[in-house]
Short mmCIF file of N, CA and C in Angstrom, two decimals:
data_model
loop_
_atom_site.label_atom_id
_atom_site.label_comp_id
_atom_site.label_asym_id
_atom_site.label_seq_id
_atom_site.Cartn_x
_atom_site.Cartn_y
_atom_site.Cartn_z
N GLN A 1 -2.84 -11.97 -9.60
CA GLN A 1 -4.27 -12.08 -9.35
C GLN A 1 -4.56 -12.19 -7.85
N ARG A 2 -3.68 -12.93 -7.14
CA ARG A 2 -3.88 -13.06 -5.69
C ARG A 2 -3.72 -11.72 -4.99
N ILE A 3 -2.80 -10.91 -5.46
CA ILE A 3 -2.57 -9.60 -4.84
C ILE A 3 -3.76 -8.68 -5.10
N VAL A 4 -4.23 -8.63 -6.33
CA VAL A 4 -5.40 -7.80 -6.66
C VAL A 4 -6.62 -8.29 -5.87
N ALA A 5 -6.79 -9.60 -5.75
CA ALA A 5 -7.90 -10.15 -4.96
C ALA A 5 -7.78 -9.73 -3.50
N ALA A 6 -6.58 -9.71 -2.96
CA ALA A 6 -6.37 -9.29 -1.56
C ALA A 6 -6.73 -7.81 -1.40
N ILE A 7 -6.36 -7.00 -2.37
CA ILE A 7 -6.71 -5.57 -2.32
C ILE A 7 -8.22 -5.41 -2.33
N ARG A 8 -8.89 -6.10 -3.24
CA ARG A 8 -10.35 -5.98 -3.34
C ARG A 8 -11.05 -6.47 -2.08
N THR A 9 -10.56 -7.57 -1.52
CA THR A 9 -11.14 -8.10 -0.29
C THR A 9 -10.98 -7.10 0.85
N ALA A 10 -9.78 -6.54 0.98
CA ALA A 10 -9.53 -5.56 2.04
C ALA A 10 -10.41 -4.33 1.87
N GLU A 11 -10.55 -3.85 0.65
CA GLU A 11 -11.30 -2.62 0.40
C GLU A 11 -12.81 -2.79 0.53
N LYS A 12 -13.31 -4.02 0.49
CA LYS A 12 -14.75 -4.24 0.63
C LYS A 12 -15.25 -3.84 2.01
N ARG A 13 -14.34 -3.81 2.99
CA ARG A 13 -14.74 -3.56 4.37
C ARG A 13 -14.32 -2.19 4.88
N THR A 14 -13.78 -1.35 4.00
CA THR A 14 -13.26 -0.05 4.43
C THR A 14 -13.46 0.99 3.33
N SER A 15 -13.45 2.25 3.74
CA SER A 15 -13.44 3.32 2.74
C SER A 15 -12.02 3.62 2.27
N GLY A 16 -11.04 2.98 2.90
CA GLY A 16 -9.64 3.17 2.53
C GLY A 16 -9.31 2.58 1.17
N GLU A 17 -8.19 3.00 0.64
CA GLU A 17 -7.73 2.55 -0.67
C GLU A 17 -6.29 2.05 -0.56
N ILE A 18 -6.01 0.92 -1.19
CA ILE A 18 -4.67 0.34 -1.19
C ILE A 18 -4.22 0.17 -2.64
N ARG A 19 -2.99 0.57 -2.92
CA ARG A 19 -2.42 0.35 -4.25
C ARG A 19 -1.03 -0.24 -4.09
N VAL A 20 -0.63 -1.03 -5.07
CA VAL A 20 0.70 -1.61 -5.11
C VAL A 20 1.39 -1.12 -6.38
N PHE A 21 2.61 -0.60 -6.22
CA PHE A 21 3.38 -0.10 -7.35
C PHE A 21 4.70 -0.86 -7.38
N VAL A 22 5.01 -1.46 -8.53
CA VAL A 22 6.24 -2.25 -8.68
C VAL A 22 7.04 -1.70 -9.85
N GLU A 23 8.33 -1.47 -9.61
CA GLU A 23 9.24 -1.09 -10.67
C GLU A 23 10.57 -1.79 -10.41
N SER A 24 11.44 -1.79 -11.39
CA SER A 24 12.69 -2.52 -11.22
C SER A 24 13.71 -1.73 -10.40
N ARG A 25 13.83 -0.46 -10.65
CA ARG A 25 14.84 0.35 -9.95
C ARG A 25 14.22 1.55 -9.27
N CYS A 26 14.74 1.85 -8.09
CA CYS A 26 14.32 3.04 -7.35
C CYS A 26 15.26 4.17 -7.73
N SER A 27 14.72 5.25 -8.25
CA SER A 27 15.55 6.36 -8.71
C SER A 27 15.95 7.30 -7.58
N TYR A 28 15.56 6.99 -6.34
CA TYR A 28 15.89 7.80 -5.18
C TYR A 28 16.72 6.98 -4.21
N VAL A 29 17.50 7.66 -3.37
CA VAL A 29 18.26 6.98 -2.33
C VAL A 29 17.30 6.38 -1.31
N ASP A 30 16.27 7.12 -0.96
CA ASP A 30 15.30 6.68 0.04
C ASP A 30 14.02 6.24 -0.65
N ALA A 31 13.66 4.98 -0.47
CA ALA A 31 12.45 4.43 -1.11
C ALA A 31 11.19 5.15 -0.65
N VAL A 32 11.17 5.68 0.57
CA VAL A 32 10.00 6.41 1.05
C VAL A 32 9.78 7.67 0.21
N ASP A 33 10.86 8.33 -0.16
CA ASP A 33 10.73 9.52 -1.01
C ASP A 33 10.15 9.15 -2.38
N ARG A 34 10.60 8.04 -2.93
CA ARG A 34 10.07 7.59 -4.22
C ARG A 34 8.61 7.19 -4.06
N ALA A 35 8.28 6.51 -2.97
CA ALA A 35 6.89 6.12 -2.73
C ALA A 35 6.00 7.35 -2.63
N ALA A 36 6.48 8.38 -1.96
CA ALA A 36 5.70 9.62 -1.84
C ALA A 36 5.47 10.25 -3.21
N GLU A 37 6.51 10.27 -4.04
CA GLU A 37 6.37 10.83 -5.39
C GLU A 37 5.31 10.07 -6.19
N ILE A 38 5.36 8.76 -6.12
CA ILE A 38 4.39 7.93 -6.84
C ILE A 38 2.99 8.13 -6.27
N PHE A 39 2.90 8.16 -4.94
CA PHE A 39 1.62 8.35 -4.26
C PHE A 39 0.92 9.60 -4.80
N PHE A 40 1.63 10.70 -4.81
CA PHE A 40 1.03 11.95 -5.29
C PHE A 40 0.86 11.95 -6.81
N GLY A 41 1.75 11.29 -7.53
CA GLY A 41 1.62 11.16 -8.98
C GLY A 41 0.37 10.39 -9.38
N LEU A 42 0.00 9.40 -8.55
CA LEU A 42 -1.22 8.62 -8.80
C LEU A 42 -2.46 9.30 -8.21
N LYS A 43 -2.26 10.48 -7.64
CA LYS A 43 -3.34 11.28 -7.06
C LYS A 43 -4.06 10.55 -5.92
N MET A 44 -3.29 9.77 -5.17
CA MET A 44 -3.88 8.99 -4.07
C MET A 44 -4.28 9.87 -2.90
N GLU A 45 -3.77 11.10 -2.84
CA GLU A 45 -4.15 12.01 -1.76
C GLU A 45 -5.55 12.58 -1.96
N GLN A 46 -6.17 12.27 -3.07
CA GLN A 46 -7.48 12.83 -3.37
C GLN A 46 -8.64 12.00 -2.83
N THR A 47 -8.35 10.99 -2.02
CA THR A 47 -9.45 10.25 -1.41
C THR A 47 -10.11 11.15 -0.37
N GLU A 48 -11.40 10.96 -0.20
CA GLU A 48 -12.17 11.84 0.68
C GLU A 48 -11.64 11.87 2.11
N ASP A 49 -11.27 10.71 2.65
CA ASP A 49 -10.81 10.63 4.03
C ASP A 49 -9.29 10.64 4.17
N ARG A 50 -8.59 10.87 3.05
CA ARG A 50 -7.12 10.87 3.07
C ARG A 50 -6.59 9.58 3.68
N ASN A 51 -7.15 8.45 3.19
CA ASN A 51 -6.82 7.14 3.77
C ASN A 51 -6.29 6.16 2.73
N GLY A 52 -5.57 6.67 1.75
CA GLY A 52 -4.94 5.81 0.77
C GLY A 52 -3.59 5.31 1.28
N VAL A 53 -3.24 4.10 0.86
CA VAL A 53 -1.94 3.51 1.24
C VAL A 53 -1.30 2.93 -0.02
N LEU A 54 -0.02 3.26 -0.21
CA LEU A 54 0.74 2.74 -1.34
C LEU A 54 1.83 1.82 -0.83
N LEU A 55 1.87 0.62 -1.37
CA LEU A 55 2.98 -0.31 -1.13
C LEU A 55 3.88 -0.20 -2.35
N TYR A 56 5.10 0.28 -2.15
CA TYR A 56 6.06 0.52 -3.23
C TYR A 56 7.16 -0.54 -3.17
N ILE A 57 7.47 -1.14 -4.33
CA ILE A 57 8.51 -2.16 -4.41
C ILE A 57 9.38 -1.89 -5.63
N ALA A 58 10.71 -1.84 -5.40
CA ALA A 58 11.70 -1.75 -6.48
C ALA A 58 12.46 -3.08 -6.47
N THR A 59 12.13 -3.95 -7.42
CA THR A 59 12.60 -5.33 -7.39
C THR A 59 14.12 -5.48 -7.52
N LYS A 60 14.72 -4.87 -8.52
CA LYS A 60 16.16 -5.06 -8.74
C LYS A 60 17.01 -4.36 -7.68
N ASP A 61 16.49 -3.27 -7.11
CA ASP A 61 17.22 -2.55 -6.08
C ASP A 61 16.93 -3.08 -4.67
N HIS A 62 16.02 -4.03 -4.59
CA HIS A 62 15.64 -4.62 -3.29
C HIS A 62 15.24 -3.54 -2.29
N GLN A 63 14.38 -2.63 -2.73
CA GLN A 63 13.88 -1.58 -1.86
C GLN A 63 12.36 -1.64 -1.83
N LEU A 64 11.81 -1.24 -0.70
CA LEU A 64 10.36 -1.12 -0.61
C LEU A 64 10.01 -0.10 0.45
N ALA A 65 8.81 0.39 0.36
CA ALA A 65 8.30 1.36 1.34
C ALA A 65 6.78 1.28 1.33
N ILE A 66 6.21 1.67 2.44
CA ILE A 66 4.76 1.81 2.54
C ILE A 66 4.50 3.28 2.86
N TYR A 67 3.65 3.89 2.05
CA TYR A 67 3.33 5.31 2.25
C TYR A 67 1.84 5.44 2.51
N GLY A 68 1.51 5.89 3.70
CA GLY A 68 0.11 6.09 4.07
C GLY A 68 -0.23 7.57 4.10
N ASP A 69 -1.38 7.91 3.58
CA ASP A 69 -1.82 9.30 3.56
C ASP A 69 -2.09 9.79 4.99
N LYS A 70 -2.29 11.08 5.11
CA LYS A 70 -2.44 11.75 6.40
C LYS A 70 -3.49 11.11 7.30
N GLY A 71 -4.65 10.80 6.75
CA GLY A 71 -5.75 10.28 7.58
C GLY A 71 -5.41 8.96 8.25
N ILE A 72 -4.84 8.01 7.52
CA ILE A 72 -4.50 6.72 8.11
C ILE A 72 -3.21 6.81 8.90
N HIS A 73 -2.25 7.59 8.45
CA HIS A 73 -0.98 7.72 9.17
C HIS A 73 -1.21 8.27 10.59
N GLU A 74 -2.11 9.24 10.70
CA GLU A 74 -2.40 9.80 12.03
C GLU A 74 -3.01 8.76 12.96
N LYS A 75 -3.65 7.75 12.40
CA LYS A 75 -4.29 6.71 13.22
C LYS A 75 -3.31 5.61 13.63
N VAL A 76 -2.43 5.19 12.71
CA VAL A 76 -1.58 4.02 12.99
C VAL A 76 -0.14 4.37 13.33
N GLY A 77 0.39 5.47 12.81
CA GLY A 77 1.73 5.92 13.12
C GLY A 77 2.85 5.16 12.43
N THR A 78 4.04 5.69 12.57
CA THR A 78 5.23 5.16 11.92
C THR A 78 5.55 3.73 12.35
N ALA A 79 5.34 3.41 13.61
CA ALA A 79 5.67 2.07 14.11
C ALA A 79 4.90 1.00 13.35
N PHE A 80 3.64 1.26 13.03
CA PHE A 80 2.84 0.29 12.28
C PHE A 80 3.44 0.04 10.90
N TRP A 81 3.78 1.11 10.19
CA TRP A 81 4.35 0.96 8.85
C TRP A 81 5.67 0.20 8.91
N ASN A 82 6.51 0.53 9.89
CA ASN A 82 7.80 -0.16 10.03
C ASN A 82 7.61 -1.65 10.31
N LYS A 83 6.62 -1.98 11.13
CA LYS A 83 6.33 -3.39 11.44
C LYS A 83 5.90 -4.13 10.17
N GLU A 84 5.08 -3.50 9.35
CA GLU A 84 4.62 -4.12 8.11
C GLU A 84 5.77 -4.30 7.12
N VAL A 85 6.67 -3.32 7.04
CA VAL A 85 7.84 -3.44 6.17
C VAL A 85 8.69 -4.63 6.62
N GLN A 86 8.89 -4.77 7.93
CA GLN A 86 9.69 -5.90 8.43
C GLN A 86 9.03 -7.23 8.08
N LYS A 87 7.71 -7.31 8.16
CA LYS A 87 7.00 -8.56 7.80
C LYS A 87 7.21 -8.91 6.33
N ILE A 88 7.07 -7.92 5.48
CA ILE A 88 7.21 -8.21 4.05
C ILE A 88 8.66 -8.58 3.73
N LEU A 89 9.62 -7.94 4.39
CA LEU A 89 11.03 -8.28 4.16
C LEU A 89 11.32 -9.72 4.59
N ARG A 90 10.73 -10.17 5.69
CA ARG A 90 10.92 -11.55 6.13
C ARG A 90 10.40 -12.52 5.06
N GLU A 91 9.23 -12.23 4.52
CA GLU A 91 8.66 -13.10 3.48
C GLU A 91 9.50 -13.05 2.20
N PHE A 92 9.95 -11.87 1.82
CA PHE A 92 10.78 -11.74 0.63
C PHE A 92 12.09 -12.50 0.79
N SER A 93 12.65 -12.51 2.00
CA SER A 93 13.92 -13.21 2.22
C SER A 93 13.76 -14.72 2.02
N LYS A 94 12.52 -15.21 2.13
CA LYS A 94 12.23 -16.63 1.88
C LYS A 94 11.73 -16.84 0.45
N GLN A 95 11.81 -15.80 -0.36
CA GLN A 95 11.32 -15.80 -1.74
C GLN A 95 9.81 -16.05 -1.81
N HIS A 96 9.09 -15.61 -0.82
CA HIS A 96 7.63 -15.66 -0.79
C HIS A 96 7.11 -14.27 -1.15
N TYR A 97 7.27 -13.92 -2.40
CA TYR A 97 6.95 -12.55 -2.82
C TYR A 97 5.46 -12.26 -2.80
N ALA A 98 4.69 -13.04 -3.50
CA ALA A 98 3.24 -12.80 -3.53
C ALA A 98 2.64 -12.94 -2.15
N GLU A 99 3.08 -13.97 -1.40
CA GLU A 99 2.55 -14.20 -0.05
C GLU A 99 2.85 -13.01 0.85
N GLY A 100 4.05 -12.46 0.75
CA GLY A 100 4.42 -11.31 1.57
C GLY A 100 3.55 -10.11 1.27
N ILE A 101 3.33 -9.85 -0.01
CA ILE A 101 2.49 -8.71 -0.40
C ILE A 101 1.06 -8.93 0.06
N VAL A 102 0.53 -10.12 -0.16
CA VAL A 102 -0.85 -10.42 0.26
C VAL A 102 -1.01 -10.26 1.77
N THR A 103 -0.04 -10.75 2.54
CA THR A 103 -0.10 -10.63 4.00
C THR A 103 -0.15 -9.17 4.43
N VAL A 104 0.74 -8.37 3.88
CA VAL A 104 0.80 -6.96 4.27
C VAL A 104 -0.43 -6.20 3.79
N VAL A 105 -0.89 -6.48 2.58
CA VAL A 105 -2.12 -5.83 2.09
C VAL A 105 -3.29 -6.17 3.01
N THR A 106 -3.37 -7.42 3.43
CA THR A 106 -4.44 -7.84 4.33
C THR A 106 -4.36 -7.11 5.67
N GLU A 107 -3.16 -6.99 6.22
CA GLU A 107 -3.00 -6.32 7.51
C GLU A 107 -3.25 -4.82 7.41
N ILE A 108 -2.83 -4.20 6.32
CA ILE A 108 -3.14 -2.79 6.10
C ILE A 108 -4.66 -2.63 5.98
N GLY A 109 -5.29 -3.57 5.28
CA GLY A 109 -6.75 -3.55 5.16
C GLY A 109 -7.42 -3.61 6.51
N GLU A 110 -6.91 -4.45 7.42
CA GLU A 110 -7.48 -4.55 8.77
C GLU A 110 -7.34 -3.23 9.52
N ALA A 111 -6.21 -2.56 9.38
CA ALA A 111 -6.02 -1.26 10.02
C ALA A 111 -7.00 -0.24 9.44
N LEU A 112 -7.19 -0.29 8.14
CA LEU A 112 -8.14 0.62 7.51
C LEU A 112 -9.57 0.34 7.98
N VAL A 113 -9.92 -0.94 8.11
CA VAL A 113 -11.26 -1.30 8.59
C VAL A 113 -11.48 -0.75 10.00
N THR A 114 -10.46 -0.88 10.85
CA THR A 114 -10.57 -0.40 12.23
C THR A 114 -10.85 1.10 12.28
N HIS A 115 -10.15 1.86 11.46
CA HIS A 115 -10.24 3.32 11.53
C HIS A 115 -11.17 3.96 10.50
N PHE A 116 -11.44 3.24 9.42
CA PHE A 116 -12.29 3.76 8.34
C PHE A 116 -13.23 2.66 7.86
N PRO A 117 -14.18 2.24 8.70
CA PRO A 117 -15.07 1.14 8.29
C PRO A 117 -15.91 1.52 7.08
N TYR A 118 -16.29 0.49 6.35
CA TYR A 118 -17.13 0.66 5.16
C TYR A 118 -18.47 1.26 5.53
N GLU A 119 -18.93 2.19 4.75
CA GLU A 119 -20.26 2.76 4.91
C GLU A 119 -20.97 2.66 3.57
N ASN A 120 -22.28 2.66 3.61
CA ASN A 120 -23.08 2.39 2.42
C ASN A 120 -22.72 3.23 1.20
N GLU A 121 -22.36 4.49 1.43
CA GLU A 121 -22.11 5.35 0.28
C GLU A 121 -20.66 5.28 -0.22
N ASP A 122 -19.84 4.45 0.41
CA ASP A 122 -18.45 4.33 -0.03
C ASP A 122 -18.38 3.80 -1.46
N ARG A 123 -17.39 4.28 -2.17
CA ARG A 123 -17.15 3.80 -3.51
C ARG A 123 -15.65 3.56 -3.68
N ASN A 124 -15.30 2.77 -4.64
CA ASN A 124 -13.90 2.50 -4.91
C ASN A 124 -13.33 3.72 -5.62
N GLU A 125 -12.54 4.51 -4.89
CA GLU A 125 -12.06 5.78 -5.42
C GLU A 125 -10.84 5.63 -6.33
N LEU A 126 -10.12 4.51 -6.19
CA LEU A 126 -8.89 4.30 -6.97
C LEU A 126 -8.90 2.89 -7.54
N PRO A 127 -8.24 2.68 -8.69
CA PRO A 127 -8.17 1.33 -9.27
C PRO A 127 -7.45 0.35 -8.33
N ASP A 128 -7.78 -0.92 -8.42
CA ASP A 128 -7.17 -1.94 -7.58
C ASP A 128 -6.00 -2.65 -8.23
N ASP A 129 -5.83 -2.48 -9.53
CA ASP A 129 -4.77 -3.18 -10.25
C ASP A 129 -3.39 -2.75 -9.78
N ILE A 130 -2.43 -3.65 -9.88
CA ILE A 130 -1.04 -3.35 -9.59
C ILE A 130 -0.54 -2.41 -10.68
N VAL A 131 0.22 -1.40 -10.28
CA VAL A 131 0.80 -0.45 -11.23
C VAL A 131 2.26 -0.85 -11.42
N PHE A 132 2.67 -1.00 -12.67
CA PHE A 132 4.04 -1.36 -12.97
C PHE A 132 4.76 -0.17 -13.59
N GLY A 133 5.90 0.20 -13.01
CA GLY A 133 6.74 1.26 -13.55
C GLY A 133 7.78 0.65 -14.47
N LYS A 134 8.86 1.35 -14.67
CA LYS A 134 9.94 0.88 -15.55
C LYS A 134 10.86 -0.09 -14.86
#
């Protein structure tokens, strides 16, 4: 509930979209490749401003990735995503799982607000609920 609330809070101030996908095992060697597959499978590239962000977590394989669509990636770059991954890994190493996700969702939300501020006609283009895989 805290994670979904963080997503909704972040999205209230931006046209960007954030989703969290959790599964037990990553079927790819590189979690970024799996995140990209899920991102496109969830049709997250269909946002008007191409500003969707997926936080991917494979719990049993201890893998995660953040995949940002073209619009937001061009604004923040790879260094931003890597910094956020390091933050969440630090929290996970302390077994602060929900806190780590909430922190990173909030910071991604701030980046989205900076580059894609909320405008009156904005609508929630994607569901806010956490998606659970196998």
